[in-house]
C-alpha cells in the first residue's frame, strides 16, 4: 500500500509540470502576439479586413457587406482590455471635433471621482487613476497639441493607456453597483452585482460583455453601436446599440472575443 502511494507521486508531479509548461508556452505565445500588435493601431481600409478571410467564405461575405457601411477600421491589441481601450480611444477621437461636447465629457469625468468614493471605492486608489485619466483627457483636448497625434501617442503608452482602462472599469463597476437591482437580472449564477464587479469588471484583462457595455455607456451618457461579426446565418453584420435606442457616437466591430474600432 505504502509503495503504491510513493510510486504515484512522481507521475502526479510530472502531470503538474506538464500543465505548467503548457501554460507557460501559451503565455509566451500570447505575449509574442501582443508585442507585435500595437495597443491601438493605425486606420486601415476595410479591404485589409477582407484580405484576412480569403479562405473563409462566411467571414469574407460579411466583411464585404461591412465595407458598404464603413470606410476604415482600427485594430486594438487582443488582451482582454480591448473593449475599454477601443471605446475610450474612439470616443475621445470623436470629441476632438466638438469643443462643447468635449467640455461636457471632461466635466462628467471630473465629477466621477466623487461618485465612486461615495459608493465606497477606496479614495486613494480612485484618486490615483482619476488623476491620470484627467491628464490624458486634458492633453488630448489641449489646443496647443495636435489632438489626434497626442491621442494616438498616449494610448500607445502602456502605462497611461492601462490607467485609462482601469478607470473606465471602475466607472463601469460603479454604475453596475449604483443600479444593482436592475443589473442583477443579467448576472448568471448565484453572484451578487458586487461579486460580479470584483470578479469580472474591475480586474484587468477580463473580457467585456453586454452588461459592461450597457453600464459604461449609461454612466458616460453616450451611445455605442457594436457590429457583431460571427458565423450566424446571412451576410449581415448585426448591429446592437447600447443603451437601446441611443444615437451611437462610437462604432465598434466585435469578432468572437475581440473589439476593434469602426469608422462609418
PDB file of C-alpha atoms in Angstrom:
ATOM      1  CA  UNK A   1       0.000   0.000   0.000  1.00  0.00           C
ATOM      2  CA  UNK A   2       2.784   2.379   1.075  1.00  0.00           C
ATOM      3  CA  UNK A   3       4.785   1.559  -2.095  1.00  0.00           C
ATOM      4  CA  UNK A   4       1.851   2.339  -4.365  1.00  0.00           C
ATOM      5  CA  UNK A   5       1.428   5.783  -2.796  1.00  0.00           C
ATOM      6  CA  UNK A   6       5.120   6.523  -3.158  1.00  0.00           C
ATOM      7  CA  UNK A   7       5.048   5.441  -6.806  1.00  0.00           C
ATOM      8  CA  UNK A   8       2.019   7.591  -7.727  1.00  0.00           C
ATOM      9  CA  UNK A   9       3.616  10.827  -6.543  1.00  0.00           C
ATOM     10  CA  UNK A  10       6.283  11.284  -9.272  1.00  0.00           C
ATOM     11  CA  UNK A  11       3.668  10.783 -12.026  1.00  0.00           C
ATOM     12  CA  UNK A  12       1.358  13.357 -10.392  1.00  0.00           C
ATOM     13  CA  UNK A  13       4.306  15.728 -10.222  1.00  0.00           C
ATOM     14  CA  UNK A  14       5.065  15.131 -13.916  1.00  0.00           C
ATOM     15  CA  UNK A  15       1.443  15.914 -14.804  1.00  0.00           C
ATOM     16  CA  UNK A  16       1.599  19.181 -12.875  1.00  0.00           C
ATOM     17  CA  UNK A  17       4.921  20.096 -14.524  1.00  0.00           C
ATOM     18  CA  UNK A  18       3.470  19.275 -17.937  1.00  0.00           C
ATOM     19  CA  UNK A  19       0.431  21.506 -17.308  1.00  0.00           C
ATOM     20  CA  UNK A  20       2.694  24.301 -16.096  1.00  0.00           C
ATOM     21  CA  UNK A  21       4.889  24.005 -19.206  1.00  0.00           C
ATOM     22  CA  UNK A  22       1.849  24.146 -21.490  1.00  0.00           C
ATOM     23  CA  UNK A  23       0.593  27.223 -19.612  1.00  0.00           C
ATOM     24  CA  UNK A  24       3.994  28.911 -19.853  1.00  0.00           C
ATOM     25  CA  UNK A  25       4.149  28.190 -23.575  1.00  0.00           C
ATOM     26  CA  UNK A  26       0.626  29.605 -24.029  1.00  0.00           C
ATOM     27  CA  UNK A  27       1.600  32.772 -22.132  1.00  0.00           C
ATOM     28  CA  UNK A  28       4.726  33.132 -24.285  1.00  0.00           C
ATOM     29  CA  UNK A  29       2.687  32.835 -27.497  1.00  0.00           C
ATOM     30  CA  UNK A  30       0.126  35.353 -26.188  1.00  0.00           C
ATOM     31  CA  UNK A  31       2.913  37.751 -25.227  1.00  0.00           C
ATOM     32  CA  UNK A  32       4.518  37.447 -28.680  1.00  0.00           C
ATOM     33  CA  UNK A  33       1.174  38.224 -30.334  1.00  0.00           C
ATOM     34  CA  UNK A  34       0.614  41.179 -28.014  1.00  0.00           C
ATOM     35  CA  UNK A  35       4.087  42.596 -28.542  1.00  0.00           C
ATOM     36  CA  UNK A  36       3.617  42.522 -32.321  1.00  0.00           C
ATOM     37  CA  UNK A  37       0.245  44.330 -32.186  1.00  0.00           C
ATOM     38  CA  UNK A  38       0.064  47.976 -31.106  1.00  0.00           C
ATOM     39  CA  UNK A  39      -2.259  48.791 -28.219  1.00  0.00           C
ATOM     40  CA  UNK A  40      -4.163  50.878 -30.795  1.00  0.00           C
ATOM     41  CA  UNK A  41      -3.203  50.596 -34.467  1.00  0.00           C
ATOM     42  CA  UNK A  42      -3.431  52.949 -37.441  1.00  0.00           C
ATOM     43  CA  UNK A  43      -6.556  53.358 -39.552  1.00  0.00           C
ATOM     44  CA  UNK A  44      -6.849  50.641 -42.193  1.00  0.00           C
ATOM     45  CA  UNK A  45      -9.177  50.224 -45.148  1.00  0.00           C
ATOM     46  CA  UNK A  46     -11.921  47.608 -44.825  1.00  0.00           C
ATOM     47  CA  UNK A  47     -10.113  45.836 -47.708  1.00  0.00           C
ATOM     48  CA  UNK A  48      -7.490  44.793 -45.142  1.00  0.00           C
ATOM     49  CA  UNK A  49     -10.261  43.072 -43.172  1.00  0.00           C
ATOM     50  CA  UNK A  50     -11.455  41.269 -46.303  1.00  0.00           C
ATOM     51  CA  UNK A  51      -7.911  40.058 -47.030  1.00  0.00           C
ATOM     52  CA  UNK A  52      -7.872  38.247 -43.645  1.00  0.00           C
ATOM     53  CA  UNK A  53     -10.706  35.992 -44.828  1.00  0.00           C
ATOM     54  CA  UNK A  54      -9.764  34.934 -48.359  1.00  0.00           C
ATOM     55  CA  UNK A  55     -10.023  31.298 -47.213  1.00  0.00           C
ATOM     56  CA  UNK A  56     -13.259  31.784 -45.252  1.00  0.00           C
ATOM     57  CA  UNK A  57     -16.402  32.347 -47.366  1.00  0.00           C
ATOM     58  CA  UNK A  58     -18.705  33.137 -44.414  1.00  0.00           C
ATOM     59  CA  UNK A  59     -16.495  35.860 -42.941  1.00  0.00           C
ATOM     60  CA  UNK A  60     -15.436  37.168 -46.352  1.00  0.00           C
ATOM     61  CA  UNK A  61     -19.073  37.774 -47.363  1.00  0.00           C
ATOM     62  CA  UNK A  62     -19.684  39.602 -44.068  1.00  0.00           C
ATOM     63  CA  UNK A  63     -16.523  41.709 -44.407  1.00  0.00           C
ATOM     64  CA  UNK A  64     -17.708  42.807 -47.878  1.00  0.00           C
ATOM     65  CA  UNK A  65     -21.133  43.831 -46.574  1.00  0.00           C
ATOM     66  CA  UNK A  66     -19.472  45.703 -43.692  1.00  0.00           C
ATOM     67  CA  UNK A  67     -17.336  47.600 -46.235  1.00  0.00           C
ATOM     68  CA  UNK A  68     -20.546  49.082 -47.693  1.00  0.00           C
ATOM     69  CA  UNK A  69     -21.296  50.782 -44.346  1.00  0.00           C
ATOM     70  CA  UNK A  70     -17.807  51.606 -43.033  1.00  0.00           C
ATOM     71  CA  UNK A  71     -14.693  53.052 -44.680  1.00  0.00           C
ATOM     72  CA  UNK A  72     -11.986  52.234 -42.135  1.00  0.00           C
ATOM     73  CA  UNK A  73     -11.263  50.235 -39.035  1.00  0.00           C
ATOM     74  CA  UNK A  74      -8.567  50.433 -36.376  1.00  0.00           C
ATOM     75  CA  UNK A  75      -7.215  47.358 -34.605  1.00  0.00           C
ATOM     76  CA  UNK A  76      -6.690  47.152 -30.851  1.00  0.00           C
ATOM     77  CA  UNK A  77      -4.482  44.668 -29.023  1.00  0.00           C
ATOM     78  CA  UNK A  78      -6.344  41.448 -28.130  1.00  0.00           C
ATOM     79  CA  UNK A  79      -5.550  41.447 -24.406  1.00  0.00           C
ATOM     80  CA  UNK A  80      -8.979  41.314 -22.722  1.00  0.00           C
ATOM     81  CA  UNK A  81      -8.976  45.116 -22.345  1.00  0.00           C
ATOM     82  CA  UNK A  82      -9.850  45.749 -25.992  1.00  0.00           C
ATOM     83  CA  UNK A  83     -13.435  46.918 -25.418  1.00  0.00           C
ATOM     84  CA  UNK A  84     -12.472  49.632 -22.921  1.00  0.00           C
ATOM     85  CA  UNK A  85      -9.428  50.696 -24.928  1.00  0.00           C
ATOM     86  CA  UNK A  86     -11.291  50.775 -28.247  1.00  0.00           C
ATOM     87  CA  UNK A  87     -14.233  52.669 -26.773  1.00  0.00           C
ATOM     88  CA  UNK A  88     -12.191  55.340 -24.960  1.00  0.00           C
ATOM     89  CA  UNK A  89      -9.916  55.961 -27.966  1.00  0.00           C
ATOM     90  CA  UNK A  90     -12.846  56.187 -30.405  1.00  0.00           C
ATOM     91  CA  UNK A  91     -14.903  58.409 -28.098  1.00  0.00           C
ATOM     92  CA  UNK A  92     -12.092  60.893 -27.423  1.00  0.00           C
ATOM     93  CA  UNK A  93     -11.288  60.915 -31.143  1.00  0.00           C
ATOM     94  CA  UNK A  94     -14.929  61.710 -31.912  1.00  0.00           C
ATOM     95  CA  UNK A  95     -14.974  64.516 -29.314  1.00  0.00           C
ATOM     96  CA  UNK A  96     -11.890  66.183 -30.814  1.00  0.00           C
ATOM     97  CA  UNK A  97     -14.049  67.887 -33.423  1.00  0.00           C
ATOM     98  CA  UNK A  98     -16.621  69.169 -30.918  1.00  0.00           C
ATOM     99  CA  UNK A  99     -15.382  71.549 -28.237  1.00  0.00           C
ATOM    100  CA  UNK A 100     -18.734  71.796 -26.454  1.00  0.00           C
ATOM    101  CA  UNK A 101     -19.201  68.011 -26.183  1.00  0.00           C
ATOM    102  CA  UNK A 102     -15.558  67.598 -25.146  1.00  0.00           C
ATOM    103  CA  UNK A 103     -16.163  70.096 -22.319  1.00  0.00           C
ATOM    104  CA  UNK A 104     -19.283  68.220 -21.145  1.00  0.00           C
ATOM    105  CA  UNK A 105     -17.392  64.920 -21.124  1.00  0.00           C
ATOM    106  CA  UNK A 106     -14.487  66.494 -19.210  1.00  0.00           C
ATOM    107  CA  UNK A 107     -16.880  67.788 -16.541  1.00  0.00           C
ATOM    108  CA  UNK A 108     -18.572  64.381 -16.229  1.00  0.00           C
ATOM    109  CA  UNK A 109     -15.160  62.672 -15.954  1.00  0.00           C
ATOM    110  CA  UNK A 110     -14.003  65.193 -13.344  1.00  0.00           C
ATOM    111  CA  UNK A 111     -17.077  64.624 -11.124  1.00  0.00           C
ATOM    112  CA  UNK A 112     -16.946  60.826 -11.467  1.00  0.00           C
ATOM    113  CA  UNK A 113     -14.236  60.524  -8.787  1.00  0.00           C
ATOM    114  CA  UNK A 114     -16.528  61.797  -6.002  1.00  0.00           C
ATOM    115  CA  UNK A 115     -19.346  59.478  -7.118  1.00  0.00           C
ATOM    116  CA  UNK A 116     -17.017  56.455  -6.898  1.00  0.00           C
ATOM    117  CA  UNK A 117     -15.736  57.452  -3.449  1.00  0.00           C
ATOM    118  CA  UNK A 118     -19.357  57.900  -2.265  1.00  0.00           C
ATOM    119  CA  UNK A 119     -20.094  54.360  -3.482  1.00  0.00           C
ATOM    120  CA  UNK A 120     -17.348  53.079  -1.183  1.00  0.00           C
ATOM    121  CA  UNK A 121     -14.405  52.707  -3.584  1.00  0.00           C
ATOM    122  CA  UNK A 122     -11.068  53.337  -1.796  1.00  0.00           C
ATOM    123  CA  UNK A 123     -10.307  57.061  -2.098  1.00  0.00           C
ATOM    124  CA  UNK A 124      -6.539  56.661  -2.562  1.00  0.00           C
ATOM    125  CA  UNK A 125      -6.915  54.174  -5.461  1.00  0.00           C
ATOM    126  CA  UNK A 126      -9.656  56.170  -7.189  1.00  0.00           C
ATOM    127  CA  UNK A 127      -7.714  59.449  -6.908  1.00  0.00           C
ATOM    128  CA  UNK A 128      -4.575  57.882  -8.387  1.00  0.00           C
ATOM    129  CA  UNK A 129      -6.317  56.520 -11.507  1.00  0.00           C
ATOM    130  CA  UNK A 130      -8.614  59.543 -11.839  1.00  0.00           C
ATOM    131  CA  UNK A 131      -5.640  61.915 -11.912  1.00  0.00           C
ATOM    132  CA  UNK A 132      -4.074  60.081 -14.878  1.00  0.00           C
ATOM    133  CA  UNK A 133      -7.447  59.784 -16.613  1.00  0.00           C
ATOM    134  CA  UNK A 134      -7.922  63.565 -16.408  1.00  0.00           C
ATOM    135  CA  UNK A 135      -4.312  64.134 -17.507  1.00  0.00           C
ATOM    136  CA  UNK A 136      -4.952  62.126 -20.702  1.00  0.00           C
ATOM    137  CA  UNK A 137      -8.226  63.973 -21.403  1.00  0.00           C
ATOM    138  CA  UNK A 138      -6.544  67.365 -20.895  1.00  0.00           C
ATOM    139  CA  UNK A 139      -3.550  66.547 -23.083  1.00  0.00           C
ATOM    140  CA  UNK A 140      -5.788  65.352 -25.898  1.00  0.00           C
ATOM    141  CA  UNK A 141      -8.045  68.409 -25.591  1.00  0.00           C
ATOM    142  CA  UNK A 142      -5.203  70.925 -25.282  1.00  0.00           C
ATOM    143  CA  UNK A 143      -5.463  73.363 -28.220  1.00  0.00           C
ATOM    144  CA  UNK A 144      -1.685  73.711 -28.479  1.00  0.00           C
ATOM    145  CA  UNK A 145      -1.361  69.974 -29.281  1.00  0.00           C
ATOM    146  CA  UNK A 146      -2.334  68.076 -32.419  1.00  0.00           C
ATOM    147  CA  UNK A 147      -5.197  66.223 -30.686  1.00  0.00           C
ATOM    148  CA  UNK A 148      -5.205  63.192 -32.980  1.00  0.00           C
ATOM    149  CA  UNK A 149      -1.432  62.645 -32.779  1.00  0.00           C
ATOM    150  CA  UNK A 150      -1.485  63.208 -28.999  1.00  0.00           C
ATOM    151  CA  UNK A 151      -4.353  60.731 -28.560  1.00  0.00           C
ATOM    152  CA  UNK A 152      -2.520  58.067 -30.560  1.00  0.00           C
ATOM    153  CA  UNK A 153       0.733  58.604 -28.666  1.00  0.00           C
ATOM    154  CA  UNK A 154      -0.918  58.496 -25.220  1.00  0.00           C
ATOM    155  CA  UNK A 155      -2.981  55.396 -25.983  1.00  0.00           C
ATOM    156  CA  UNK A 156       0.111  53.515 -27.150  1.00  0.00           C
ATOM    157  CA  UNK A 157       1.944  54.318 -23.933  1.00  0.00           C
ATOM    158  CA  UNK A 158       1.214  51.142 -21.941  1.00  0.00           C
ATOM    159  CA  UNK A 159       1.199  52.855 -18.536  1.00  0.00           C
ATOM    160  CA  UNK A 160      -1.149  55.712 -19.453  1.00  0.00           C
ATOM    161  CA  UNK A 161      -3.340  53.555 -21.686  1.00  0.00           C
ATOM    162  CA  UNK A 162      -3.809  50.939 -18.951  1.00  0.00           C
ATOM    163  CA  UNK A 163      -4.646  53.636 -16.378  1.00  0.00           C
ATOM    164  CA  UNK A 164      -7.445  54.845 -18.670  1.00  0.00           C
ATOM    165  CA  UNK A 165      -8.738  51.259 -18.949  1.00  0.00           C
ATOM    166  CA  UNK A 166      -8.607  50.740 -15.170  1.00  0.00           C
ATOM    167  CA  UNK A 167     -10.522  53.958 -14.532  1.00  0.00           C
ATOM    168  CA  UNK A 168     -13.209  53.066 -17.071  1.00  0.00           C
ATOM    169  CA  UNK A 169     -13.517  49.665 -15.402  1.00  0.00           C
ATOM    170  CA  UNK A 170     -14.102  51.461 -12.071  1.00  0.00           C
ATOM    171  CA  UNK A 171     -16.734  53.744 -13.652  1.00  0.00           C
ATOM    172  CA  UNK A 172     -18.476  50.667 -15.107  1.00  0.00           C
ATOM    173  CA  UNK A 173     -18.370  48.859 -11.772  1.00  0.00           C
ATOM    174  CA  UNK A 174     -19.751  51.970 -10.048  1.00  0.00           C
ATOM    175  CA  UNK A 175     -22.678  52.166 -12.471  1.00  0.00           C
ATOM    176  CA  UNK A 176     -23.484  48.472 -12.031  1.00  0.00           C
ATOM    177  CA  UNK A 177     -23.471  48.811  -8.239  1.00  0.00           C
ATOM    178  CA  UNK A 178     -25.477  52.055  -8.305  1.00  0.00           C
ATOM    179  CA  UNK A 179     -28.247  50.281 -10.275  1.00  0.00           C
ATOM    180  CA  UNK A 180     -27.684  46.844  -8.753  1.00  0.00           C
ATOM    181  CA  UNK A 181     -31.387  45.983  -8.690  1.00  0.00           C
ATOM    182  CA  UNK A 182     -31.658  46.435 -12.467  1.00  0.00           C
ATOM    183  CA  UNK A 183     -28.395  44.675 -13.380  1.00  0.00           C
ATOM    184  CA  UNK A 184     -28.884  41.716 -11.022  1.00  0.00           C
ATOM    185  CA  UNK A 185     -31.232  40.129 -13.635  1.00  0.00           C
ATOM    186  CA  UNK A 186     -28.379  39.992 -16.190  1.00  0.00           C
ATOM    187  CA  UNK A 187     -25.933  38.166 -13.934  1.00  0.00           C
ATOM    188  CA  UNK A 188     -25.713  34.408 -14.310  1.00  0.00           C
ATOM    189  CA  UNK A 189     -25.015  32.118 -11.404  1.00  0.00           C
ATOM    190  CA  UNK A 190     -25.518  32.859  -7.753  1.00  0.00           C
ATOM    191  CA  UNK A 191     -23.472  36.054  -7.618  1.00  0.00           C
ATOM    192  CA  UNK A 192     -24.345  39.495  -6.314  1.00  0.00           C
ATOM    193  CA  UNK A 193     -23.647  42.525  -8.523  1.00  0.00           C
ATOM    194  CA  UNK A 194     -20.771  43.457  -6.215  1.00  0.00           C
ATOM    195  CA  UNK A 195     -19.196  39.990  -6.549  1.00  0.00           C
ATOM    196  CA  UNK A 196     -19.613  40.135 -10.324  1.00  0.00           C
ATOM    197  CA  UNK A 197     -17.878  43.541 -10.382  1.00  0.00           C
ATOM    198  CA  UNK A 198     -14.949  42.306  -8.270  1.00  0.00           C
ATOM    199  CA  UNK A 199     -14.526  39.190 -10.427  1.00  0.00           C
ATOM    200  CA  UNK A 200     -15.458  40.273 -13.977  1.00  0.00           C
ATOM    201  CA  UNK A 201     -15.366  44.067 -14.276  1.00  0.00           C
ATOM    202  CA  UNK A 202     -12.627  45.610 -12.145  1.00  0.00           C
ATOM    203  CA  UNK A 203      -9.720  43.193 -12.892  1.00  0.00           C
ATOM    204  CA  UNK A 204      -7.586  43.958 -15.945  1.00  0.00           C
ATOM    205  CA  UNK A 205      -7.585  41.545 -18.910  1.00  0.00           C
ATOM    206  CA  UNK A 206     -11.158  40.378 -18.212  1.00  0.00           C
ATOM    207  CA  UNK A 207     -13.231  40.379 -21.399  1.00  0.00           C
ATOM    208  CA  UNK A 208     -16.342  42.549 -21.674  1.00  0.00           C
ATOM    209  CA  UNK A 209     -19.900  41.539 -22.426  1.00  0.00           C
ATOM    210  CA  UNK A 210     -23.251  43.306 -22.999  1.00  0.00           C
ATOM    211  CA  UNK A 211     -23.596  44.137 -19.309  1.00  0.00           C
ATOM    212  CA  UNK A 212     -20.267  46.037 -19.281  1.00  0.00           C
ATOM    213  CA  UNK A 213     -21.205  47.979 -22.407  1.00  0.00           C
ATOM    214  CA  UNK A 214     -24.681  48.962 -21.166  1.00  0.00           C
ATOM    215  CA  UNK A 215     -23.338  50.124 -17.780  1.00  0.00           C
ATOM    216  CA  UNK A 216     -20.413  52.089 -19.181  1.00  0.00           C
ATOM    217  CA  UNK A 217     -22.338  53.791 -21.985  1.00  0.00           C
ATOM    218  CA  UNK A 218     -25.079  54.712 -19.467  1.00  0.00           C
ATOM    219  CA  UNK A 219     -22.532  56.096 -16.981  1.00  0.00           C
ATOM    220  CA  UNK A 220     -20.878  58.245 -19.667  1.00  0.00           C
ATOM    221  CA  UNK A 221     -24.191  59.175 -21.279  1.00  0.00           C
ATOM    222  CA  UNK A 222     -23.077  58.159 -24.765  1.00  0.00           C
ATOM    223  CA  UNK A 223     -24.230  55.667 -27.405  1.00  0.00           C
ATOM    224  CA  UNK A 224     -22.217  52.722 -28.720  1.00  0.00           C
ATOM    225  CA  UNK A 225     -23.063  50.643 -31.798  1.00  0.00           C
ATOM    226  CA  UNK A 226     -21.441  47.217 -31.862  1.00  0.00           C
ATOM    227  CA  UNK A 227     -21.384  45.253 -35.130  1.00  0.00           C
ATOM    228  CA  UNK A 228     -21.283  41.521 -34.431  1.00  0.00           C
ATOM    229  CA  UNK A 229     -19.312  39.517 -36.977  1.00  0.00           C
ATOM    230  CA  UNK A 230     -19.807  35.800 -36.391  1.00  0.00           C
ATOM    231  CA  UNK A 231     -20.925  32.612 -38.130  1.00  0.00           C
ATOM    232  CA  UNK A 232     -24.632  33.435 -37.832  1.00  0.00           C
ATOM    233  CA  UNK A 233     -26.868  32.990 -40.879  1.00  0.00           C
ATOM    234  CA  UNK A 234     -26.896  35.560 -43.676  1.00  0.00           C
ATOM    235  CA  UNK A 235     -24.284  38.119 -44.684  1.00  0.00           C
ATOM    236  CA  UNK A 236     -25.497  40.980 -42.457  1.00  0.00           C
ATOM    237  CA  UNK A 237     -23.170  42.027 -39.617  1.00  0.00           C
ATOM    238  CA  UNK A 238     -25.808  42.550 -36.924  1.00  0.00           C
ATOM    239  CA  UNK A 239     -25.805  45.912 -35.131  1.00  0.00           C
ATOM    240  CA  UNK A 240     -26.689  46.378 -31.446  1.00  0.00           C
ATOM    241  CA  UNK A 241     -26.983  49.861 -29.938  1.00  0.00           C
ATOM    242  CA  UNK A 242     -26.164  50.469 -26.273  1.00  0.00           C
ATOM    243  CA  UNK A 243     -28.063  51.819 -24.407  1.00  0.00           C
ATOM    244  CA  UNK A 244     -31.018  50.684 -26.513  1.00  0.00           C
ATOM    245  CA  UNK A 245     -32.456  53.439 -28.692  1.00  0.00           C
ATOM    246  CA  UNK A 246     -29.459  55.759 -28.318  1.00  0.00           C
ATOM    247  CA  UNK A 247     -27.680  57.530 -31.173  1.00  0.00           C
ATOM    248  CA  UNK A 248     -24.217  55.961 -31.454  1.00  0.00           C
ATOM    249  CA  UNK A 249     -21.144  58.180 -31.057  1.00  0.00           C
ATOM    250  CA  UNK A 250     -18.802  55.203 -31.240  1.00  0.00           C
ATOM    251  CA  UNK A 251     -18.885  52.228 -33.640  1.00  0.00           C
ATOM    252  CA  UNK A 252     -17.079  49.013 -32.719  1.00  0.00           C
ATOM    253  CA  UNK A 253     -16.555  45.735 -34.546  1.00  0.00           C
ATOM    254  CA  UNK A 254     -16.908  42.576 -32.460  1.00  0.00           C
ATOM    255  CA  UNK A 255     -15.391  39.315 -33.582  1.00  0.00           C
ATOM    256  CA  UNK A 256     -15.552  36.429 -31.068  1.00  0.00           C
ATOM    257  CA  UNK A 257     -13.623  37.621 -28.012  1.00  0.00           C
ATOM    258  CA  UNK A 258     -12.372  40.877 -29.546  1.00  0.00           C
ATOM    259  CA  UNK A 259     -13.318  44.506 -30.274  1.00  0.00           C
ATOM    260  CA  UNK A 260     -11.850  46.896 -32.894  1.00  0.00           C
ATOM    261  CA  UNK A 261     -12.898  50.447 -33.874  1.00  0.00           C
ATOM    262  CA  UNK A 262     -15.050  51.129 -36.950  1.00  0.00           C
ATOM    263  CA  UNK A 263     -15.415  54.384 -38.937  1.00  0.00           C
ATOM    264  CA  UNK A 264     -18.693  54.971 -40.812  1.00  0.00           C
TER     265      UNK A 264
END
